[in-house]
Short mmCIF file of C-alpha atoms in Angstrom, two decimals:
data_model
loop_
_atom_site.label_atom_id
_atom_site.label_comp_id
_atom_site.label_asym_id
_atom_site.label_seq_id
_atom_site.Cartn_x
_atom_site.Cartn_y
_atom_site.Cartn_z
CA UNK A 1 -10.44 22.38 -35.50
CA UNK A 2 -10.08 20.51 -32.25
CA UNK A 3 -13.28 20.05 -30.13
CA UNK A 4 -11.16 19.29 -27.11
CA UNK A 5 -10.91 21.76 -24.28
CA UNK A 6 -7.26 22.83 -24.67
CA UNK A 7 -5.76 22.50 -21.24
CA UNK A 8 -2.80 20.20 -21.99
CA UNK A 9 0.44 21.19 -23.87
CA UNK A 10 1.04 18.09 -25.83
CA UNK A 11 3.82 16.61 -27.95
CA UNK A 12 3.00 15.72 -31.53
CA UNK A 13 3.55 12.00 -30.88
CA UNK A 14 0.85 9.43 -30.70
CA UNK A 15 1.82 6.09 -29.09
CA UNK A 16 -0.18 3.27 -30.76
CA UNK A 17 1.60 0.23 -29.18
CA UNK A 18 3.36 -0.48 -25.94
CA UNK A 19 5.23 -3.43 -24.48
CA UNK A 20 7.20 -3.49 -21.16
CA UNK A 21 9.16 -0.27 -20.92
CA UNK A 22 8.68 0.76 -24.56
CA UNK A 23 6.27 2.67 -26.74
CA UNK A 24 5.88 2.87 -30.52
CA UNK A 25 4.23 5.78 -32.29
CA UNK A 26 2.03 5.78 -35.45
CA UNK A 27 5.22 5.88 -37.59
CA UNK A 28 6.75 2.86 -35.94
CA UNK A 29 9.35 4.91 -33.96
CA UNK A 30 10.34 3.25 -30.73
CA UNK A 31 10.61 5.13 -27.40
CA UNK A 32 11.94 4.16 -24.01
CA UNK A 33 9.40 5.08 -21.40
CA UNK A 34 10.95 6.44 -18.29
CA UNK A 35 7.87 8.32 -17.10
CA UNK A 36 5.10 5.71 -17.13
CA UNK A 37 2.44 8.28 -17.97
CA UNK A 38 2.94 10.11 -14.63
CA UNK A 39 4.03 7.08 -12.61
CA UNK A 40 0.97 5.01 -13.66
CA UNK A 41 2.61 2.11 -15.41
CA UNK A 42 3.81 -0.08 -12.55
CA UNK A 43 4.13 -3.54 -13.98
CA UNK A 44 4.99 -2.70 -17.63
CA UNK A 45 2.92 -1.86 -20.64
CA UNK A 46 0.67 -4.65 -21.74
CA UNK A 47 1.99 -7.34 -19.30
CA UNK A 48 0.50 -10.54 -20.56
CA UNK A 49 -0.87 -11.62 -17.22
CA UNK A 50 -2.52 -8.14 -16.71
CA UNK A 51 -4.02 -8.23 -20.20
CA UNK A 52 -5.37 -11.80 -19.66
CA UNK A 53 -6.93 -10.90 -16.32
CA UNK A 54 -8.74 -7.90 -17.79
CA UNK A 55 -9.75 -9.76 -20.98
CA UNK A 56 -11.32 -12.62 -18.96
CA UNK A 57 -13.10 -10.18 -16.62
CA UNK A 58 -14.44 -8.09 -19.53
CA UNK A 59 -15.81 -11.32 -21.07
CA UNK A 60 -17.42 -12.23 -17.73
CA UNK A 61 -18.86 -9.04 -16.25
CA UNK A 62 -17.31 -5.56 -16.52
CA UNK A 63 -19.43 -3.56 -14.07
CA UNK A 64 -22.07 -3.54 -11.39
CA UNK A 65 -22.49 -1.14 -8.48
CA UNK A 66 -21.52 -1.54 -4.89
CA UNK A 67 -25.14 -2.65 -4.13
CA UNK A 68 -24.03 -6.33 -4.77
CA UNK A 69 -21.25 -8.53 -3.57
CA UNK A 70 -18.08 -8.12 -5.61
CA UNK A 71 -15.63 -10.84 -4.35
CA UNK A 72 -12.76 -9.21 -6.32
CA UNK A 73 -12.87 -6.36 -3.90
CA UNK A 74 -12.12 -8.73 -1.00
CA UNK A 75 -9.39 -10.40 -2.96
CA UNK A 76 -7.74 -7.05 -3.76
CA UNK A 77 -8.04 -5.88 0.01
CA UNK A 78 -6.52 -9.17 1.22
CA UNK A 79 -3.59 -9.13 -1.21
CA UNK A 80 -3.00 -5.44 -0.74
CA UNK A 81 -2.94 -5.73 3.02
CA UNK A 82 -0.51 -8.68 2.83
CA UNK A 83 1.92 -7.15 0.31
CA UNK A 84 1.94 -3.69 1.82
CA UNK A 85 2.34 -4.80 5.45
CA UNK A 86 -1.03 -3.39 6.56
CA UNK A 87 -3.22 -6.51 7.00
CA UNK A 88 -5.37 -4.89 9.66
CA UNK A 89 -6.28 -1.77 7.72
CA UNK A 90 -9.53 -1.58 5.76
CA UNK A 91 -9.74 -0.57 2.13
CA UNK A 92 -12.14 1.90 0.57
CA UNK A 93 -11.98 1.96 -3.29
CA UNK A 94 -12.56 4.87 -5.56
CA UNK A 95 -11.30 6.01 -9.02
CA UNK A 96 -8.32 8.36 -8.72
CA UNK A 97 -5.70 9.92 -6.44
CA UNK A 98 -7.66 13.16 -6.04
CA UNK A 99 -10.79 11.18 -4.91
CA UNK A 100 -8.56 9.10 -2.52
CA UNK A 101 -7.32 12.20 -0.91
CA UNK A 102 -10.72 13.80 -0.85
CA UNK A 103 -12.20 10.76 0.98
CA UNK A 104 -9.20 10.63 3.38
CA UNK A 105 -9.77 14.24 4.50
CA UNK A 106 -13.54 13.80 4.73
CA UNK A 107 -13.07 10.61 6.83
CA UNK A 108 -10.67 12.48 9.17
CA UNK A 109 -13.24 15.26 9.71
CA UNK A 110 -15.99 12.71 10.41
CA UNK A 111 -13.74 11.06 12.92
CA UNK A 112 -12.76 14.01 15.07
CA UNK A 113 -15.29 16.72 14.06
CA UNK A 114 -12.61 19.26 13.17
CA UNK A 115 -11.97 21.34 10.05
CA UNK A 116 -8.42 22.65 10.10
CA UNK A 117 -5.87 20.96 7.85
CA UNK A 118 -2.15 21.14 7.78
CA UNK A 119 -0.39 20.72 4.39
CA UNK A 120 3.03 21.61 3.20
CA UNK A 121 4.92 23.80 0.75
CA UNK A 122 5.27 22.33 -2.76
CA UNK A 123 2.55 19.80 -2.05
CA UNK A 124 0.23 18.33 -4.68
CA UNK A 125 -2.81 16.29 -3.71
CA UNK A 126 -5.24 16.63 -6.58
CA UNK A 127 -7.68 18.97 -8.27
CA UNK A 128 -10.93 18.22 -6.62
CA UNK A 129 -12.34 20.70 -4.03
CA UNK A 130 -10.81 19.35 -0.76
CA UNK A 131 -7.62 18.04 -2.29
CA UNK A 132 -6.80 21.12 -4.29
CA UNK A 133 -7.44 23.33 -1.21
CA UNK A 134 -4.53 21.37 0.40
CA UNK A 135 -2.39 21.75 -2.68
CA UNK A 136 0.32 24.44 -2.71
CA UNK A 137 -0.40 25.85 -6.19
CA UNK A 138 -2.61 28.96 -6.20
CA UNK A 139 -2.92 28.72 -10.04
CA UNK A 140 -5.09 25.65 -9.89
CA UNK A 141 -7.21 26.77 -6.91
CA UNK A 142 -10.46 28.35 -8.18
CA UNK A 143 -12.47 30.93 -6.12
CA UNK A 144 -15.01 28.21 -5.34
CA UNK A 145 -12.36 26.02 -3.76
CA UNK A 146 -12.48 27.26 -0.19
CA UNK A 147 -9.08 26.91 1.44
CA UNK A 148 -9.13 29.19 4.40
CA UNK A 149 -9.06 26.18 6.68
CA UNK A 150 -5.64 24.96 5.28
CA UNK A 151 -2.32 26.07 6.66
CA UNK A 152 0.80 25.35 4.66
CA UNK A 153 3.93 24.67 6.72
CA UNK A 154 7.46 24.42 5.29
CA UNK A 155 8.15 20.89 4.10
CA UNK A 156 10.71 18.96 6.22
CA UNK A 157 10.64 21.67 8.88
CA UNK A 158 10.49 19.88 12.22
CA UNK A 159 10.16 23.01 14.29
CA UNK A 160 7.26 24.36 12.26
CA UNK A 161 5.49 21.00 12.63
CA UNK A 162 5.99 21.02 16.39
CA UNK A 163 4.42 24.44 16.67
CA UNK A 164 1.84 24.21 13.90
CA UNK A 165 0.08 20.95 14.81
CA UNK A 166 -2.33 21.79 17.59
CA UNK A 167 -5.47 20.44 19.23
CA UNK A 168 -7.58 22.33 16.62
CA UNK A 169 -6.10 20.46 13.65
CA UNK A 170 -8.28 17.84 11.92
CA UNK A 171 -5.76 16.30 9.62
CA UNK A 172 -2.12 16.53 8.53
CA UNK A 173 -1.64 15.49 4.91
CA UNK A 174 1.77 14.93 3.48
CA UNK A 175 3.52 13.07 0.67
CA UNK A 176 6.25 10.71 1.73
CA UNK A 177 8.12 11.86 -1.36
CA UNK A 178 6.72 14.96 -3.10
CA UNK A 179 6.24 14.21 -6.77
CA UNK A 180 5.02 17.30 -8.60
CA UNK A 181 6.97 19.39 -6.06
CA UNK A 182 10.32 18.00 -7.33
CA UNK A 183 10.90 14.53 -5.82
CA UNK A 184 11.52 15.93 -2.35
CA UNK A 185 12.06 13.19 0.19
CA UNK A 186 10.51 13.46 3.63
CA UNK A 187 13.21 12.97 6.31
CA UNK A 188 12.74 10.31 9.00
CA UNK A 189 12.76 12.92 11.76
CA UNK A 190 10.05 14.97 9.96
CA UNK A 191 7.62 12.02 9.46
CA UNK A 192 8.28 10.81 13.03
CA UNK A 193 7.52 14.24 14.33
CA UNK A 194 4.28 14.41 12.37
CA UNK A 195 3.21 10.99 13.79
CA UNK A 196 3.99 12.07 17.30
CA UNK A 197 2.21 15.40 17.07
CA UNK A 198 -0.88 13.82 15.54
CA UNK A 199 -0.95 11.29 18.44
CA UNK A 200 -0.58 14.13 21.03
CA UNK A 201 -3.31 16.29 19.52
CA UNK A 202 -5.82 13.83 18.04
CA UNK A 203 -5.14 14.95 14.46
CA UNK A 204 -5.30 12.36 11.73
CA UNK A 205 -2.09 11.65 9.80
CA UNK A 206 -2.73 11.04 6.08
CA UNK A 207 0.18 9.88 3.93
CA UNK A 208 -0.52 10.78 0.33
CA UNK A 209 1.05 7.72 -1.38
CA UNK A 210 -0.53 8.26 -4.81
CA UNK A 211 2.74 8.73 -6.52
CA UNK A 212 5.27 7.43 -4.00
CA UNK A 213 3.46 4.25 -3.10
CA UNK A 214 2.98 0.80 -4.73
CA UNK A 215 6.57 -0.33 -4.52
CA UNK A 216 8.09 2.66 -6.51
CA UNK A 217 10.65 3.48 -3.85
CA UNK A 218 11.84 0.09 -2.89
CA UNK A 219 9.28 -0.36 -0.09
CA UNK A 220 5.50 -0.62 -0.62
CA UNK A 221 5.02 2.79 0.78
CA UNK A 222 7.85 5.34 1.05
CA UNK A 223 6.97 6.30 4.65
CA UNK A 224 7.95 2.74 5.69
CA UNK A 225 11.57 3.87 5.49
CA UNK A 226 10.79 6.11 8.49
CA UNK A 227 9.21 3.43 10.64
CA UNK A 228 5.78 5.12 11.10
CA UNK A 229 2.28 3.98 10.56
CA UNK A 230 -0.18 6.62 9.23
CA UNK A 231 -3.88 6.70 10.06
CA UNK A 232 -4.89 6.80 6.37
CA UNK A 233 -2.85 6.06 3.14
CA UNK A 234 -4.14 7.23 -0.23
CA UNK A 235 -3.30 5.37 -3.38
CA UNK A 236 -3.85 5.47 -7.14
CA UNK A 237 -1.39 5.77 -10.10
CA UNK A 238 0.41 2.38 -10.17
CA UNK A 239 -2.52 0.68 -8.46
CA UNK A 240 -4.10 -0.22 -11.80
CA UNK A 241 -1.26 0.01 -14.27
CA UNK A 242 -3.41 2.33 -16.44
CA UNK A 243 -6.85 1.32 -15.43
CA UNK A 244 -8.47 4.06 -13.28
CA UNK A 245 -8.50 2.97 -9.64
CA UNK A 246 -7.73 4.54 -6.37
CA UNK A 247 -8.24 3.89 -2.78
CA UNK A 248 -7.46 4.58 0.92
CA UNK A 249 -6.21 2.18 3.51
CA UNK A 250 -7.77 3.02 6.83
CA UNK A 251 -6.59 2.34 10.33
CA UNK A 252 -8.66 0.09 12.64
CA UNK A 253 -9.30 3.20 14.85
CA UNK A 254 -11.92 4.25 12.33
CA UNK A 255 -15.56 3.00 12.55
CA UNK A 256 -17.48 2.37 9.26
CA UNK A 257 -21.13 3.09 8.84
CA UNK A 258 -23.46 2.82 5.91
CA UNK A 259 -23.37 5.92 3.71
CA UNK A 260 -20.21 7.30 5.46
CA UNK A 261 -18.33 7.15 2.13
CA UNK A 262 -19.61 6.16 -1.29
CA UNK A 263 -18.79 5.79 -5.01
CA UNK A 264 -20.49 4.57 -8.15
CA UNK A 265 -17.60 3.34 -10.14
CA UNK A 266 -15.03 2.69 -7.33
CA UNK A 267 -14.24 -0.99 -6.87
CA UNK A 268 -15.93 -2.17 -10.09
CA UNK A 269 -15.18 -5.60 -11.56
CA UNK A 270 -12.64 -4.38 -14.18
CA UNK A 271 -10.89 -2.01 -11.77
CA UNK A 272 -10.44 -4.77 -9.21
CA UNK A 273 -9.27 -7.25 -11.85
CA UNK A 274 -6.60 -4.77 -12.83
CA UNK A 275 -5.66 -4.13 -9.15
CA UNK A 276 -5.36 -7.83 -8.36
CA UNK A 277 -3.32 -8.45 -11.46
CA UNK A 278 -0.93 -5.69 -10.49
CA UNK A 279 -0.44 -7.03 -7.00
CA UNK A 280 0.09 -10.54 -8.35
CA UNK A 281 2.79 -9.42 -10.72
CA UNK A 282 4.52 -7.28 -8.17
CA UNK A 283 4.70 -10.18 -5.79
CA UNK A 284 5.57 -12.95 -8.28
CA UNK A 285 8.18 -10.89 -10.16
CA UNK A 286 9.78 -9.23 -7.05
CA UNK A 287 9.19 -5.82 -8.53
CA UNK A 288 9.65 -3.93 -5.27
CA UNK A 289 13.09 -5.47 -4.93
CA UNK A 290 13.83 -4.60 -8.62
CA UNK A 291 12.72 -1.00 -8.05
CA UNK A 292 15.29 -0.77 -5.21
CA UNK A 293 18.05 -2.40 -7.20
CA UNK A 294 17.59 -0.59 -10.48
CA UNK A 295 16.88 2.70 -8.64
CA UNK A 296 20.26 2.44 -6.79
CA UNK A 297 21.94 1.59 -10.07
CA UNK A 298 20.48 4.66 -11.75
CA UNK A 299 21.28 6.95 -8.83
CA UNK A 300 24.94 5.84 -8.70
CA UNK A 301 25.21 6.22 -12.52
CA UNK A 302 23.71 9.75 -12.37
CA UNK A 303 26.15 10.58 -9.58
CA UNK A 304 29.08 9.52 -11.71
CA UNK A 305 27.91 11.70 -14.61
CA UNK A 306 27.54 14.75 -12.36
CA UNK A 307 26.68 18.18 -13.78
CA UNK A 308 23.54 18.49 -11.67
CA UNK A 309 22.61 20.81 -8.83
CA UNK A 310 20.95 18.18 -6.70
CA UNK A 311 19.97 14.55 -7.02
CA UNK A 312 16.89 13.36 -5.01
CA UNK A 313 14.74 10.27 -4.71
CA UNK A 314 14.45 6.61 -3.79
CA UNK A 315 14.11 3.55 -5.96
CA UNK A 316 12.52 4.36 -9.23
CA UNK A 317 11.27 7.87 -8.16
CA UNK A 318 14.10 10.11 -9.17
CA UNK A 319 14.52 13.87 -9.64
CA UNK A 320 17.61 15.47 -11.21
CA UNK A 321 17.72 19.17 -10.57
CA UNK A 322 20.00 21.32 -12.70
CA UNK A 323 20.95 25.00 -12.35
CA UNK A 324 19.41 25.68 -15.78
CA UNK A 325 15.93 25.20 -17.32
CA UNK A 326 15.65 21.58 -18.48
CA UNK A 327 13.17 22.09 -21.37
CA UNK A 328 15.90 21.68 -24.00
CA UNK A 329 17.41 18.70 -22.18
CA UNK A 330 14.04 16.95 -22.02
CA UNK A 331 13.38 17.62 -25.66
CA UNK A 332 16.77 16.21 -26.65
CA UNK A 333 16.09 13.04 -24.67
CA UNK A 334 12.68 12.71 -26.36
CA UNK A 335 13.35 13.66 -29.99
CA UNK A 336 16.97 12.70 -30.36
CA UNK A 337 17.25 9.73 -27.96
CA UNK A 338 13.59 8.70 -28.11
CA UNK A 339 13.14 8.63 -24.28
CA UNK A 340 10.07 9.84 -22.41
CA UNK A 341 10.97 11.67 -19.13
CA UNK A 342 8.99 14.13 -16.99
CA UNK A 343 9.72 17.43 -15.32
CA UNK A 344 9.04 19.14 -12.03
CA UNK A 345 9.07 22.92 -12.29
CA UNK A 346 11.54 24.46 -14.67
CA UNK A 347 14.78 22.85 -13.60
CA UNK A 348 14.11 19.18 -12.58
CA UNK A 349 14.06 16.04 -14.78
CA UNK A 350 11.66 13.47 -13.26
CA UNK A 351 12.01 9.75 -13.67
CA UNK A 352 9.09 7.45 -12.91
CA UNK A 353 9.52 4.31 -15.02
CA UNK A 354 7.80 1.01 -14.70
CA UNK A 355 9.00 -1.09 -11.78
CA UNK A 356 10.06 -3.68 -14.39
CA UNK A 357 12.83 -1.50 -15.75
CA UNK A 358 16.01 -3.39 -16.41
CA UNK A 359 19.74 -2.61 -16.27
CA UNK A 360 19.84 -2.50 -20.09
CA UNK A 361 17.18 0.23 -20.25
CA UNK A 362 18.87 2.13 -17.36
CA UNK A 363 22.20 2.05 -19.29
CA UNK A 364 20.53 3.58 -22.32
CA UNK A 365 19.31 6.46 -20.29
CA UNK A 366 22.67 6.99 -18.51
CA UNK A 367 24.45 7.06 -21.88
CA UNK A 368 22.07 9.59 -23.29
CA UNK A 369 22.16 11.82 -20.14
CA UNK A 370 25.96 11.72 -20.09
CA UNK A 371 26.07 12.97 -23.65
CA UNK A 372 23.56 15.77 -23.21
CA UNK A 373 24.81 16.95 -19.87
CA UNK A 374 28.34 17.23 -21.21
CA UNK A 375 27.03 19.46 -24.02
CA UNK A 376 24.72 21.52 -21.72
CA UNK A 377 27.47 22.23 -19.23
CA UNK A 378 30.20 23.19 -21.63
#
């Protein structure tokens, strides 16, 4: 009998080895990983440079608290600011995307003294109290998760944003591309409207970049396609390539003070070593450019195959919505073609592979998809 709290539906597959974009299970079966464990694997499984950085750090010192100097934090902040294009923003480190959004909302409320939050339909911001209150999924909001201060506006609806963001609003939190919601891409006009309305009302604009950040879309942050600068950006997922780390980049308009935010494990030695390694690999291997190139290649290939209802995404963040439930299609890709993919809702296949994905791996997926879609649509 399992002693685990049974909250995850799991496949009877146990990966025991991983390299690049591939996994091997306990029986030696090889799988192509097109999901990266929920967009976490950014620079490939077991990248040698990444493994070496963590091994050296583990042999030196693995942890101490934020009561002492940790120079790796400064290195991470400097490299992140440079690669992301936000050198003047300050970094606060934590452990996960939910924590990042939690601290972003808290910092916004400290800044302007307000409580009202604007979020959007089909949003997902995490499962902790403040983050889940701003998440549009009643099934994961417990009675203790107070959310009467949150208003959900229609995603990508400019008119609703114009009317809904008032002088009473503390923060507007939005994903540049919704992940769990189905790979829904924010329009330029929508994000630009949010930026303008926040400027007019004094509300804080928070871009949840947990899934759509870190180079996945072909820019460091997906909102950079729209030419705006948020007040706060939250990050996690690909930030540590599997090691738990999250953070927020904070505009110079905010003033720090001792005790304003805090964390025990955030910014620890191993987490920062992982974070620095990821940024080094992304920069040296031109992975943001690769995500754009291979993402375009995949999108064009999927367009040629057809058979879908709607194709959405940017770079290596792709959603393929069909007019039928995709459970069987996903299972065929996994069990017959040995490919991990994800889903969003009942009808959308979600692709979130490593940014190292190559044309050869993309072709393998396109070949499998073509075969299965032709069968499913007969």
